[in-house]
Amino acid sequence: MLAIPLVGLFNGLVEGRVFTLTWLLQVNFGYTLDLWVVAFGIVAMWEFGTRLMHIDGLSDVADALGSYAPPPKARAILADTNSGPMGVAAIVFSVAAQIIGVHAMMQRAGSTHLSDAGHFPASHFPTSAVIGLILVPTVARISALILCTEGYRAANPTGFGALVIGTVPKSGTTAWTIAAAIAAFFGGGVLWTLVALAVIALAIPWARHCSRRFDGLAGDCLGATIEIASAAAIVLFSLTA
């Protein structure tokens, strides 16, 4: 689990290259490409790259928390493969927030449509936007790492969560958090550093809330954390870019 932020880093590098390719096509060839299309493609790659597992976790957790049921019943809802209205709404809001955030991030590096040849001079490579796209999935997985840190326990002793929850030393989580904060500083200065730290820190009360409601944490909680943290990070990065 200590390596899970590397998965986010890999995903971020892929999405950063997608935006870099968009920029290069516009600068060198004047190729027109709507940033909404690029934003949709980037978020789709984030989601389908993990076989929609995190969206599924978000849906299950939203339904379980929204039921206000006691822990045994809430855990049964977590295990249900069907999505209720709360789960569907959570997916829609999360994906929409991510698409809007990615679009806003890229828009700050140029125009709504990359249609004017030379609008992005080669000397003005949108480094900040690329770093932001790399950071988002990385920070999201560091947030999920919080739920796997020592001190938390799994709600189901036989599920996926039991394999990873409570297994990560606090020093490992701290090291990844510091690394993310440093990278955020180079991407957007002090504001981005504070955003990265805030998103990761918010995983602590979130983990405690889920642990209390489910009498322990489940694997679905990790997926939900990644989705929520991704949406929060990209929106806040775009607002402070």
JSON list of N, CA and C in Angstrom, two decimals, residues 71-127:
[
{"chain": "A", "resi": 71, "resn": "PRO", "atom": "N", "xyz": [-24.48, 0.13, 12.07]},
{"chain": "A", "resi": 71, "resn": "PRO", "atom": "CA", "xyz": [-23.35, -0.51, 11.39]},
{"chain": "A", "resi": 71, "resn": "PRO", "atom": "C", "xyz": [-23.65, -1.83, 10.67]},
{"chain": "A", "resi": 72, "resn": "PRO", "atom": "N", "xyz": [-24.36, -2.78, 11.28]},
{"chain": "A", "resi": 72, "resn": "PRO", "atom": "CA", "xyz": [-24.59, -4.04, 10.56]},
{"chain": "A", "resi": 72, "resn": "PRO", "atom": "C", "xyz": [-25.37, -3.84, 9.26]},
{"chain": "A", "resi": 73, "resn": "LYS", "atom": "N", "xyz": [-26.42, -3.02, 9.32]},
{"chain": "A", "resi": 73, "resn": "LYS", "atom": "CA", "xyz": [-27.20, -2.75, 8.12]},
{"chain": "A", "resi": 73, "resn": "LYS", "atom": "C", "xyz": [-26.40, -1.93, 7.10]},
{"chain": "A", "resi": 74, "resn": "ALA", "atom": "N", "xyz": [-25.63, -0.97, 7.59]},
{"chain": "A", "resi": 74, "resn": "ALA", "atom": "CA", "xyz": [-24.81, -0.15, 6.70]},
{"chain": "A", "resi": 74, "resn": "ALA", "atom": "C", "xyz": [-23.79, -1.01, 5.95]},
{"chain": "A", "resi": 75, "resn": "ARG", "atom": "N", "xyz": [-23.20, -1.96, 6.64]},
{"chain": "A", "resi": 75, "resn": "ARG", "atom": "CA", "xyz": [-22.23, -2.85, 5.99]},
{"chain": "A", "resi": 75, "resn": "ARG", "atom": "C", "xyz": [-22.93, -3.73, 4.94]},
{"chain": "A", "resi": 76, "resn": "ALA", "atom": "N", "xyz": [-24.18, -4.11, 5.22]},
{"chain": "A", "resi": 76, "resn": "ALA", "atom": "CA", "xyz": [-24.93, -4.90, 4.23]},
{"chain": "A", "resi": 76, "resn": "ALA", "atom": "C", "xyz": [-25.18, -4.07, 2.97]},
{"chain": "A", "resi": 77, "resn": "ILE", "atom": "N", "xyz": [-25.44, -2.78, 3.15]},
{"chain": "A", "resi": 77, "resn": "ILE", "atom": "CA", "xyz": [-25.65, -1.90, 2.00]},
{"chain": "A", "resi": 77, "resn": "ILE", "atom": "C", "xyz": [-24.35, -1.75, 1.22]},
{"chain": "A", "resi": 78, "resn": "LEU", "atom": "N", "xyz": [-23.23, -1.67, 1.94]},
{"chain": "A", "resi": 78, "resn": "LEU", "atom": "CA", "xyz": [-21.93, -1.60, 1.28]},
{"chain": "A", "resi": 78, "resn": "LEU", "atom": "C", "xyz": [-21.71, -2.81, 0.37]},
{"chain": "A", "resi": 79, "resn": "ALA", "atom": "N", "xyz": [-22.15, -3.96, 0.83]},
{"chain": "A", "resi": 79, "resn": "ALA", "atom": "CA", "xyz": [-21.92, -5.20, 0.09]},
{"chain": "A", "resi": 79, "resn": "ALA", "atom": "C", "xyz": [-22.90, -5.36, -1.08]},
{"chain": "A", "resi": 80, "resn": "ASP", "atom": "N", "xyz": [-23.96, -4.55, -1.11]},
{"chain": "A", "resi": 80, "resn": "ASP", "atom": "CA", "xyz": [-24.97, -4.66, -2.17]},
{"chain": "A", "resi": 80, "resn": "ASP", "atom": "C", "xyz": [-24.38, -4.11, -3.47]},
{"chain": "A", "resi": 81, "resn": "THR", "atom": "N", "xyz": [-24.52, -4.86, -4.54]},
{"chain": "A", "resi": 81, "resn": "THR", "atom": "CA", "xyz": [-23.94, -4.45, -5.82]},
{"chain": "A", "resi": 81, "resn": "THR", "atom": "C", "xyz": [-24.79, -3.42, -6.54]},
{"chain": "A", "resi": 82, "resn": "ASN", "atom": "N", "xyz": [-26.02, -3.20, -6.10]},
{"chain": "A", "resi": 82, "resn": "ASN", "atom": "CA", "xyz": [-26.89, -2.23, -6.75]},
{"chain": "A", "resi": 82, "resn": "ASN", "atom": "C", "xyz": [-26.62, -0.82, -6.22]},
{"chain": "A", "resi": 83, "resn": "SER", "atom": "N", "xyz": [-26.82, 0.17, -7.07]},
{"chain": "A", "resi": 83, "resn": "SER", "atom": "CA", "xyz": [-26.63, 1.57, -6.68]},
{"chain": "A", "resi": 83, "resn": "SER", "atom": "C", "xyz": [-27.98, 2.24, -6.46]},
{"chain": "A", "resi": 84, "resn": "GLY", "atom": "N", "xyz": [-28.12, 2.91, -5.32]},
{"chain": "A", "resi": 84, "resn": "GLY", "atom": "CA", "xyz": [-29.32, 3.66, -5.04]},
{"chain": "A", "resi": 84, "resn": "GLY", "atom": "C", "xyz": [-29.16, 5.11, -5.48]},
{"chain": "A", "resi": 85, "resn": "PRO", "atom": "N", "xyz": [-30.16, 5.94, -5.21]},
{"chain": "A", "resi": 85, "resn": "PRO", "atom": "CA", "xyz": [-30.12, 7.34, -5.65]},
{"chain": "A", "resi": 85, "resn": "PRO", "atom": "C", "xyz": [-28.94, 8.11, -5.07]},
{"chain": "A", "resi": 86, "resn": "MET", "atom": "N", "xyz": [-28.59, 7.86, -3.80]},
{"chain": "A", "resi": 86, "resn": "MET", "atom": "CA", "xyz": [-27.46, 8.55, -3.21]},
{"chain": "A", "resi": 86, "resn": "MET", "atom": "C", "xyz": [-26.16, 8.18, -3.93]},
{"chain": "A", "resi": 87, "resn": "GLY", "atom": "N", "xyz": [-26.02, 6.91, -4.24]},
{"chain": "A", "resi": 87, "resn": "GLY", "atom": "CA", "xyz": [-24.82, 6.46, -4.93]},
{"chain": "A", "resi": 87, "resn": "GLY", "atom": "C", "xyz": [-24.69, 7.05, -6.32]},
{"chain": "A", "resi": 88, "resn": "VAL", "atom": "N", "xyz": [-25.80, 7.07, -7.06]},
{"chain": "A", "resi": 88, "resn": "VAL", "atom": "CA", "xyz": [-25.78, 7.63, -8.41]},
{"chain": "A", "resi": 88, "resn": "VAL", "atom": "C", "xyz": [-25.47, 9.12, -8.37]},
{"chain": "A", "resi": 89, "resn": "ALA", "atom": "N", "xyz": [-26.10, 9.83, -7.42]},
{"chain": "A", "resi": 89, "resn": "ALA", "atom": "CA", "xyz": [-25.86, 11.27, -7.30]},
{"chain": "A", "resi": 89, "resn": "ALA", "atom": "C", "xyz": [-24.41, 11.55, -6.96]},
{"chain": "A", "resi": 90, "resn": "ALA", "atom": "N", "xyz": [-23.82, 10.73, -6.08]},
{"chain": "A", "resi": 90, "resn": "ALA", "atom": "CA", "xyz": [-22.42, 10.91, -5.70]},
{"chain": "A", "resi": 90, "resn": "ALA", "atom": "C", "xyz": [-21.50, 10.75, -6.91]},
{"chain": "A", "resi": 91, "resn": "ILE", "atom": "N", "xyz": [-21.79, 9.76, -7.74]},
{"chain": "A", "resi": 91, "resn": "ILE", "atom": "CA", "xyz": [-20.98, 9.55, -8.95]},
{"chain": "A", "resi": 91, "resn": "ILE", "atom": "C", "xyz": [-21.08, 10.75, -9.88]},
{"chain": "A", "resi": 92, "resn": "VAL", "atom": "N", "xyz": [-22.30, 11.22, -10.11]},
{"chain": "A", "resi": 92, "resn": "VAL", "atom": "CA", "xyz": [-22.52, 12.35, -11.02]},
{"chain": "A", "resi": 92, "resn": "VAL", "atom": "C", "xyz": [-21.78, 13.59, -10.54]},
{"chain": "A", "resi": 93, "resn": "PHE", "atom": "N", "xyz": [-21.93, 13.90, -9.25]},
{"chain": "A", "resi": 93, "resn": "PHE", "atom": "CA", "xyz": [-21.29, 15.10, -8.72]},
{"chain": "A", "resi": 93, "resn": "PHE", "atom": "C", "xyz": [-19.77, 14.98, -8.74]},
{"chain": "A", "resi": 94, "resn": "SER", "atom": "N", "xyz": [-19.26, 13.80, -8.40]},
{"chain": "A", "resi": 94, "resn": "SER", "atom": "CA", "xyz": [-17.81, 13.60, -8.38]},
{"chain": "A", "resi": 94, "resn": "SER", "atom": "C", "xyz": [-17.20, 13.73, -9.76]},
{"chain": "A", "resi": 95, "resn": "VAL", "atom": "N", "xyz": [-17.77, 13.04, -10.73]},
{"chain": "A", "resi": 95, "resn": "VAL", "atom": "CA", "xyz": [-17.23, 13.08, -12.09]},
{"chain": "A", "resi": 95, "resn": "VAL", "atom": "C", "xyz": [-17.39, 14.47, -12.68]},
{"chain": "A", "resi": 96, "resn": "ALA", "atom": "N", "xyz": [-18.54, 15.10, -12.45]},
{"chain": "A", "resi": 96, "resn": "ALA", "atom": "CA", "xyz": [-18.76, 16.46, -12.97]},
{"chain": "A", "resi": 96, "resn": "ALA", "atom": "C", "xyz": [-17.75, 17.43, -12.38]},
{"chain": "A", "resi": 97, "resn": "ALA", "atom": "N", "xyz": [-17.51, 17.33, -11.08]},
{"chain": "A", "resi": 97, "resn": "ALA", "atom": "CA", "xyz": [-16.55, 18.23, -10.43]},
{"chain": "A", "resi": 97, "resn": "ALA", "atom": "C", "xyz": [-15.15, 18.03, -10.99]},
{"chain": "A", "resi": 98, "resn": "GLN", "atom": "N", "xyz": [-14.80, 16.78, -11.26]},
{"chain": "A", "resi": 98, "resn": "GLN", "atom": "CA", "xyz": [-13.47, 16.51, -11.80]},
{"chain": "A", "resi": 98, "resn": "GLN", "atom": "C", "xyz": [-13.32, 17.06, -13.22]},
{"chain": "A", "resi": 99, "resn": "ILE", "atom": "N", "xyz": [-14.34, 16.88, -14.04]},
{"chain": "A", "resi": 99, "resn": "ILE", "atom": "CA", "xyz": [-14.27, 17.39, -15.42]},
{"chain": "A", "resi": 99, "resn": "ILE", "atom": "C", "xyz": [-14.19, 18.91, -15.41]},
{"chain": "A", "resi": 100, "resn": "ILE", "atom": "N", "xyz": [-15.04, 19.55, -14.60]},
{"chain": "A", "resi": 100, "resn": "ILE", "atom": "CA", "xyz": [-15.03, 21.01, -14.52]},
{"chain": "A", "resi": 100, "resn": "ILE", "atom": "C", "xyz": [-13.69, 21.51, -13.99]},
{"chain": "A", "resi": 101, "resn": "GLY", "atom": "N", "xyz": [-13.17, 20.82, -12.98]},
{"chain": "A", "resi": 101, "resn": "GLY", "atom": "CA", "xyz": [-11.89, 21.23, -12.40]},
{"chain": "A", "resi": 101, "resn": "GLY", "atom": "C", "xyz": [-10.74, 21.09, -13.39]},
{"chain": "A", "resi": 102, "resn": "VAL", "atom": "N", "xyz": [-10.69, 19.98, -14.12]},
{"chain": "A", "resi": 102, "resn": "VAL", "atom": "CA", "xyz": [-9.64, 19.78, -15.11]},
{"chain": "A", "resi": 102, "resn": "VAL", "atom": "C", "xyz": [-9.75, 20.84, -16.20]},
{"chain": "A", "resi": 103, "resn": "HIS", "atom": "N", "xyz": [-10.96, 21.11, -16.64]},
{"chain": "A", "resi": 103, "resn": "HIS", "atom": "CA", "xyz": [-11.16, 22.13, -17.67]},
{"chain": "A", "resi": 103, "resn": "HIS", "atom": "C", "xyz": [-10.68, 23.50, -17.17]},
{"chain": "A", "resi": 104, "resn": "ALA", "atom": "N", "xyz": [-11.06, 23.85, -15.94]},
{"chain": "A", "resi": 104, "resn": "ALA", "atom": "CA", "xyz": [-10.66, 25.14, -15.39]},
{"chain": "A", "resi": 104, "resn": "ALA", "atom": "C", "xyz": [-9.15, 25.24, -15.24]},
{"chain": "A", "resi": 105, "resn": "MET", "atom": "N", "xyz": [-8.53, 24.13, -14.84]},
{"chain": "A", "resi": 105, "resn": "MET", "atom": "CA", "xyz": [-7.08, 24.11, -14.71]},
{"chain": "A", "resi": 105, "resn": "MET", "atom": "C", "xyz": [-6.40, 24.41, -16.04]},
{"chain": "A", "resi": 106, "resn": "MET", "atom": "N", "xyz": [-6.85, 23.73, -17.09]},
{"chain": "A", "resi": 106, "resn": "MET", "atom": "CA", "xyz": [-6.25, 23.93, -18.41]},
{"chain": "A", "resi": 106, "resn": "MET", "atom": "C", "xyz": [-6.62, 25.29, -18.98]},
{"chain": "A", "resi": 107, "resn": "GLN", "atom": "N", "xyz": [-7.83, 25.75, -18.69]},
{"chain": "A", "resi": 107, "resn": "GLN", "atom": "CA", "xyz": [-8.27, 27.04, -19.21]},
{"chain": "A", "resi": 107, "resn": "GLN", "atom": "C", "xyz": [-7.40, 28.18, -18.70]},
{"chain": "A", "resi": 108, "resn": "ARG", "atom": "N", "xyz": [-6.93, 28.05, -17.48]},
{"chain": "A", "resi": 108, "resn": "ARG", "atom": "CA", "xyz": [-6.07, 29.09, -16.92]},
{"chain": "A", "resi": 108, "resn": "ARG", "atom": "C", "xyz": [-4.71, 29.14, -17.61]},
{"chain": "A", "resi": 109, "resn": "ALA", "atom": "N", "xyz": [-4.41, 28.07, -18.34]},
{"chain": "A", "resi": 109, "resn": "ALA", "atom": "CA", "xyz": [-3.16, 28.04, -19.09]},
{"chain": "A", "resi": 109, "resn": "ALA", "atom": "C", "xyz": [-3.34, 28.55, -20.51]},
{"chain": "A", "resi": 110, "resn": "GLY", "atom": "N", "xyz": [-4.58, 28.81, -20.91]},
{"chain": "A", "resi": 110, "resn": "GLY", "atom": "CA", "xyz": [-4.84, 29.28, -22.26]},
{"chain": "A", "resi": 110, "resn": "GLY", "atom": "C", "xyz": [-6.26, 29.75, -22.41]},
{"chain": "A", "resi": 111, "resn": "SER", "atom": "N", "xyz": [-6.88, 29.41, -23.52]},
{"chain": "A", "resi": 111, "resn": "SER", "atom": "CA", "xyz": [-8.24, 29.83, -23.79]},
{"chain": "A", "resi": 111, "resn": "SER", "atom": "C", "xyz": [-9.16, 28.62, -23.74]},
{"chain": "A", "resi": 112, "resn": "THR", "atom": "N", "xyz": [-10.47, 28.88, -23.80]},
{"chain": "A", "resi": 112, "resn": "THR", "atom": "CA", "xyz": [-11.43, 27.78, -23.78]},
{"chain": "A", "resi": 112, "resn": "THR", "atom": "C", "xyz": [-11.22, 26.84, -24.96]},
{"chain": "A", "resi": 113, "resn": "HIS", "atom": "N", "xyz": [-10.89, 27.41, -26.11]},
{"chain": "A", "resi": 113, "resn": "HIS", "atom": "CA", "xyz": [-10.57, 26.61, -27.28]},
{"chain": "A", "resi": 113, "resn": "HIS", "atom": "C", "xyz": [-9.12, 26.90, -27.66]},
{"chain": "A", "resi": 114, "resn": "LEU", "atom": "N", "xyz": [-8.33, 25.86, -27.81]},
{"chain": "A", "resi": 114, "resn": "LEU", "atom": "CA", "xyz": [-6.95, 26.04, -28.27]},
{"chain": "A", "resi": 114, "resn": "LEU", "atom": "C", "xyz": [-6.98, 26.19, -29.78]},
{"chain": "A", "resi": 115, "resn": "SER", "atom": "N", "xyz": [-7.41, 27.37, -30.25]},
{"chain": "A", "resi": 115, "resn": "SER", "atom": "CA", "xyz": [-7.66, 27.53, -31.67]},
{"chain": "A", "resi": 115, "resn": "SER", "atom": "C", "xyz": [-6.75, 28.55, -32.35]},
{"chain": "A", "resi": 116, "resn": "ASP", "atom": "N", "xyz": [-6.08, 29.38, -31.56]},
{"chain": "A", "resi": 116, "resn": "ASP", "atom": "CA", "xyz": [-5.24, 30.41, -32.16]},
{"chain": "A", "resi": 116, "resn": "ASP", "atom": "C", "xyz": [-3.79, 29.94, -32.19]},
{"chain": "A", "resi": 117, "resn": "ALA", "atom": "N", "xyz": [-3.29, 29.68, -33.39]},
{"chain": "A", "resi": 117, "resn": "ALA", "atom": "CA", "xyz": [-1.91, 29.22, -33.52]},
{"chain": "A", "resi": 117, "resn": "ALA", "atom": "C", "xyz": [-0.97, 30.23, -32.88]},
{"chain": "A", "resi": 118, "resn": "GLY", "atom": "N", "xyz": [-0.09, 29.72, -32.04]},
{"chain": "A", "resi": 118, "resn": "GLY", "atom": "CA", "xyz": [0.85, 30.62, -31.38]},
{"chain": "A", "resi": 118, "resn": "GLY", "atom": "C", "xyz": [0.33, 31.25, -30.12]},
{"chain": "A", "resi": 119, "resn": "HIS", "atom": "N", "xyz": [-0.92, 30.94, -29.73]},
{"chain": "A", "resi": 119, "resn": "HIS", "atom": "CA", "xyz": [-1.47, 31.53, -28.50]},
{"chain": "A", "resi": 119, "resn": "HIS", "atom": "C", "xyz": [-0.64, 31.12, -27.29]},
{"chain": "A", "resi": 120, "resn": "PHE", "atom": "N", "xyz": [-0.13, 29.90, -27.34]},
{"chain": "A", "resi": 120, "resn": "PHE", "atom": "CA", "xyz": [0.79, 29.42, -26.30]},
{"chain": "A", "resi": 120, "resn": "PHE", "atom": "C", "xyz": [2.20, 29.46, -26.87]},
{"chain": "A", "resi": 121, "resn": "PRO", "atom": "N", "xyz": [2.96, 30.51, -26.62]},
{"chain": "A", "resi": 121, "resn": "PRO", "atom": "CA", "xyz": [4.35, 30.53, -27.10]},
{"chain": "A", "resi": 121, "resn": "PRO", "atom": "C", "xyz": [5.13, 29.38, -26.49]},
{"chain": "A", "resi": 122, "resn": "ALA", "atom": "N", "xyz": [6.08, 28.86, -27.23]},
{"chain": "A", "resi": 122, "resn": "ALA", "atom": "CA", "xyz": [6.86, 27.73, -26.75]},
{"chain": "A", "resi": 122, "resn": "ALA", "atom": "C", "xyz": [7.56, 28.05, -25.43]},
{"chain": "A", "resi": 123, "resn": "SER", "atom": "N", "xyz": [7.85, 29.32, -25.20]},
{"chain": "A", "resi": 123, "resn": "SER", "atom": "CA", "xyz": [8.54, 29.71, -23.97]},
{"chain": "A", "resi": 123, "resn": "SER", "atom": "C", "xyz": [7.60, 29.75, -22.78]},
{"chain": "A", "resi": 124, "resn": "HIS", "atom": "N", "xyz": [6.30, 29.61, -23.04]},
{"chain": "A", "resi": 124, "resn": "HIS", "atom": "CA", "xyz": [5.30, 29.68, -21.98]},
{"chain": "A", "resi": 124, "resn": "HIS", "atom": "C", "xyz": [4.60, 28.34, -21.81]},
{"chain": "A", "resi": 125, "resn": "PHE", "atom": "N", "xyz": [5.38, 27.31, -21.70]},
{"chain": "A", "resi": 125, "resn": "PHE", "atom": "CA", "xyz": [4.80, 25.97, -21.48]},
{"chain": "A", "resi": 125, "resn": "PHE", "atom": "C", "xyz": [4.01, 25.97, -20.18]},
{"chain": "A", "resi": 126, "resn": "PRO", "atom": "N", "xyz": [2.76, 25.47, -20.20]},
{"chain": "A", "resi": 126, "resn": "PRO", "atom": "CA", "xyz": [1.90, 25.50, -19.00]},
{"chain": "A", "resi": 126, "resn": "PRO", "atom": "C", "xyz": [2.34, 24.49, -17.95]},
{"chain": "A", "resi": 127, "resn": "THR", "atom": "N", "xyz": [3.50, 24.72, -17.38]},
{"chain": "A", "resi": 127, "resn": "THR", "atom": "CA", "xyz": [4.07, 23.79, -16.39]},
{"chain": "A", "resi": 127, "resn": "THR", "atom": "C", "xyz": [3.14, 23.58, -15.21]}
]
